[in-house]
Amino acid sequence: MESDREELLRAMNASRELHEPWISNVTTDEYFDGLLTRVDDARYDVNLVCLLAGGAIAGVINLSEIVRGAFQSAFLSYAAVAGYEGQGLLSEGLQLVLERAFTELELHRIEANIQPANEPSLALVGRAGFIYEGTSRSYLKLGGVWRDHEHWVLLAEEWRANHGRA
């Protein structure tokens, strides 16, 4: 993944307008170093969405704070790369990540917390089968401001039912 540093940081920097105000701090070496650290940490599953033809990075999809034991849960985060948004690439990548999460990683619950005005992200999780569970007030501090987030969840049994798996 180290070999992807320059391309990913360049892509995230070119995507600032697309990402703001939804996410920040994804254009720095510190951000990438954090991704590298997480690659070998069982509490994280870091994924780049790449084009089959040519391998260009079209986005990032991460599972974080994976909790085992009775919980078997993780948080979902993602970011598209400008120029590739709206083409279904993140949707396709998300389906692959969810399949891995619910089969190989044996998770039971994936949670996504999304700012209410972030319509593309709300549409992405809606298409993937996530269910809206409510709004968390002042959930995350982004850009120096505490922001409300909608709480969306997908359970393994719901995913399996929608994908023909028992």
Coordinates of C-alpha atoms in Angstrom, one line a residue:
M1 CA 0.0 0.0 0.0
E2 CA 3.0 2.3 0.5
S3 CA 3.3 2.4 -3.2
D4 CA -0.1 4.1 -3.4
R5 CA 0.8 7.0 -1.2
E6 CA 1.5 9.6 -3.9
E7 CA -1.5 8.7 -6.0
L8 CA -3.9 8.6 -3.1
L9 CA -2.8 11.9 -1.6
R10 CA -2.9 13.5 -5.0
A11 CA -6.4 12.1 -5.6
M12 CA -7.7 13.2 -2.2
N13 CA -6.2 16.7 -2.6
A14 CA -7.9 17.0 -6.0
S15 CA -11.2 15.9 -4.3
R16 CA -11.2 18.5 -1.6
E17 CA -14.2 20.3 -3.1
L18 CA -16.1 17.0 -3.3
H19 CA -15.3 16.1 0.3
E20 CA -15.9 19.4 2.1
P21 CA -17.5 19.8 4.6
W22 CA -18.1 16.1 5.0
I23 CA -14.6 15.0 5.7
S24 CA -11.2 16.6 6.2
N25 CA -7.6 15.8 6.8
V26 CA -7.4 13.2 4.1
T27 CA -4.8 15.0 2.0
T28 CA -1.8 14.7 4.3
D29 CA 1.1 12.2 4.9
E30 CA -0.2 11.9 8.4
Y31 CA -3.5 10.6 7.1
F32 CA -1.8 8.1 4.8
D33 CA 0.6 7.0 7.6
G34 CA -2.6 6.3 9.7
L35 CA -3.9 4.1 6.9
L36 CA -0.7 2.2 6.8
T37 CA -0.7 1.7 10.5
R38 CA -4.3 0.4 10.3
V39 CA -3.5 -2.2 7.6
D40 CA -1.8 -4.4 10.2
D41 CA -4.3 -3.7 13.0
A42 CA -7.2 -6.2 13.5
R43 CA -9.5 -3.3 14.5
Y44 CA -9.4 -2.0 10.9
D45 CA -10.0 -3.1 7.4
V46 CA -8.6 -0.6 4.9
N47 CA -9.6 -0.9 1.2
L48 CA -8.8 1.1 -1.9
V49 CA -11.4 1.0 -4.7
C50 CA -9.4 0.7 -7.9
L51 CA -10.4 0.6 -11.6
L52 CA -10.0 -2.8 -13.2
A53 CA -8.6 -1.2 -16.3
G54 CA -5.4 0.6 -15.3
G55 CA -5.7 0.4 -11.5
A56 CA -6.4 4.0 -10.8
I57 CA -7.7 4.7 -7.3
A58 CA -11.4 5.7 -7.4
G59 CA -12.1 5.8 -3.7
V60 CA -11.3 4.5 -0.2
I61 CA -13.6 2.3 2.0
N62 CA -12.7 1.5 5.5
L63 CA -14.1 -0.5 8.4
S64 CA -12.9 0.8 11.6
E65 CA -13.1 0.2 15.3
I66 CA -13.9 -3.5 14.7
V67 CA -15.2 -4.9 18.0
R68 CA -15.2 -8.6 18.5
G69 CA -16.9 -10.7 21.3
A70 CA -20.6 -10.3 21.6
F71 CA -20.7 -7.2 19.5
Q72 CA -19.0 -8.2 16.2
S73 CA -19.4 -4.7 14.8
A74 CA -17.6 -2.0 12.8
F75 CA -18.0 1.6 11.6
L76 CA -17.9 2.3 7.9
S77 CA -16.2 5.3 6.3
Y78 CA -15.5 6.1 2.7
A79 CA -14.5 8.8 0.2
A80 CA -14.8 8.9 -3.6
V81 CA -12.1 10.4 -5.8
A82 CA -13.2 13.4 -7.8
G83 CA -13.9 12.5 -11.4
Y84 CA -15.1 9.0 -10.5
E85 CA -18.1 10.0 -8.3
G86 CA -21.6 9.1 -9.6
Q87 CA -20.4 6.2 -11.7
G88 CA -21.4 3.4 -9.3
L89 CA -17.7 2.6 -8.4
L90 CA -18.1 3.2 -4.7
S91 CA -21.3 1.2 -4.7
E92 CA -19.5 -1.7 -6.3
G93 CA -16.6 -1.4 -4.0
L94 CA -18.9 -1.2 -1.0
Q95 CA -20.6 -4.4 -2.0
L96 CA -17.2 -6.2 -2.0
V97 CA -16.3 -4.7 1.4
L98 CA -19.7 -5.8 2.8
E99 CA -19.3 -9.3 1.5
R100 CA -15.9 -9.5 3.1
A101 CA -17.2 -8.0 6.4
F102 CA -20.1 -10.4 6.7
T103 CA -18.3 -13.6 5.4
E104 CA -14.6 -13.5 6.0
L105 CA -14.5 -11.1 8.9
E106 CA -17.7 -12.6 10.3
L107 CA -19.1 -9.3 11.5
H108 CA -22.7 -8.9 12.5
R109 CA -23.3 -5.2 12.3
I110 CA -21.9 -2.3 10.1
E111 CA -22.7 1.2 11.2
A112 CA -22.4 4.4 9.1
N113 CA -22.8 7.8 10.5
I114 CA -23.5 10.5 7.9
Q115 CA -24.2 14.2 8.0
P116 CA -27.9 14.8 7.1
A117 CA -27.1 17.1 4.1
N118 CA -24.6 14.6 2.6
E119 CA -27.1 13.3 0.0
P120 CA -24.7 11.2 -2.0
S121 CA -23.5 9.3 1.1
L122 CA -27.1 8.8 2.3
A123 CA -28.0 7.4 -1.2
L124 CA -24.9 5.1 -1.2
V125 CA -25.8 3.4 2.1
G126 CA -29.5 3.3 1.2
R127 CA -28.7 1.5 -2.0
A128 CA -26.6 -1.0 0.0
G129 CA -29.5 -1.8 2.2
F130 CA -28.6 0.1 5.4
I131 CA -31.5 1.0 7.6
Y132 CA -31.8 4.5 9.2
E133 CA -31.9 4.2 13.0
G134 CA -32.0 7.9 14.1
T135 CA -29.8 11.0 14.4
S136 CA -27.0 11.5 16.8
R137 CA -26.7 15.1 17.8
S138 CA -23.2 16.8 17.8
Y139 CA -21.8 13.4 17.0
L140 CA -18.4 14.3 15.4
K141 CA -16.3 17.4 15.4
L142 CA -15.3 18.1 11.8
G143 CA -13.7 21.3 10.6
G144 CA -13.9 22.6 14.2
V145 CA -17.7 22.2 14.4
W146 CA -19.7 19.5 16.2
R147 CA -22.0 18.1 13.6
D148 CA -25.1 16.0 13.8
H149 CA -25.0 12.6 12.0
E150 CA -27.7 10.2 10.8
H151 CA -27.1 6.7 12.1
W152 CA -27.5 3.9 9.5
V153 CA -27.0 0.2 10.1
L154 CA -26.8 -3.0 8.1
L155 CA -27.0 -6.4 9.9
A156 CA -25.4 -9.6 8.5
E157 CA -28.8 -11.3 8.3
E158 CA -30.3 -8.4 6.3
W159 CA -27.3 -8.5 3.9
R160 CA -27.6 -12.3 3.5
A161 CA -31.3 -12.0 2.8
N162 CA -30.7 -9.5 0.1
H163 CA -27.9 -11.5 -1.5
G164 CA -29.5 -14.9 -1.5
R165 CA -27.4 -16.4 1.3
A166 CA -28.7 -18.3 4.2

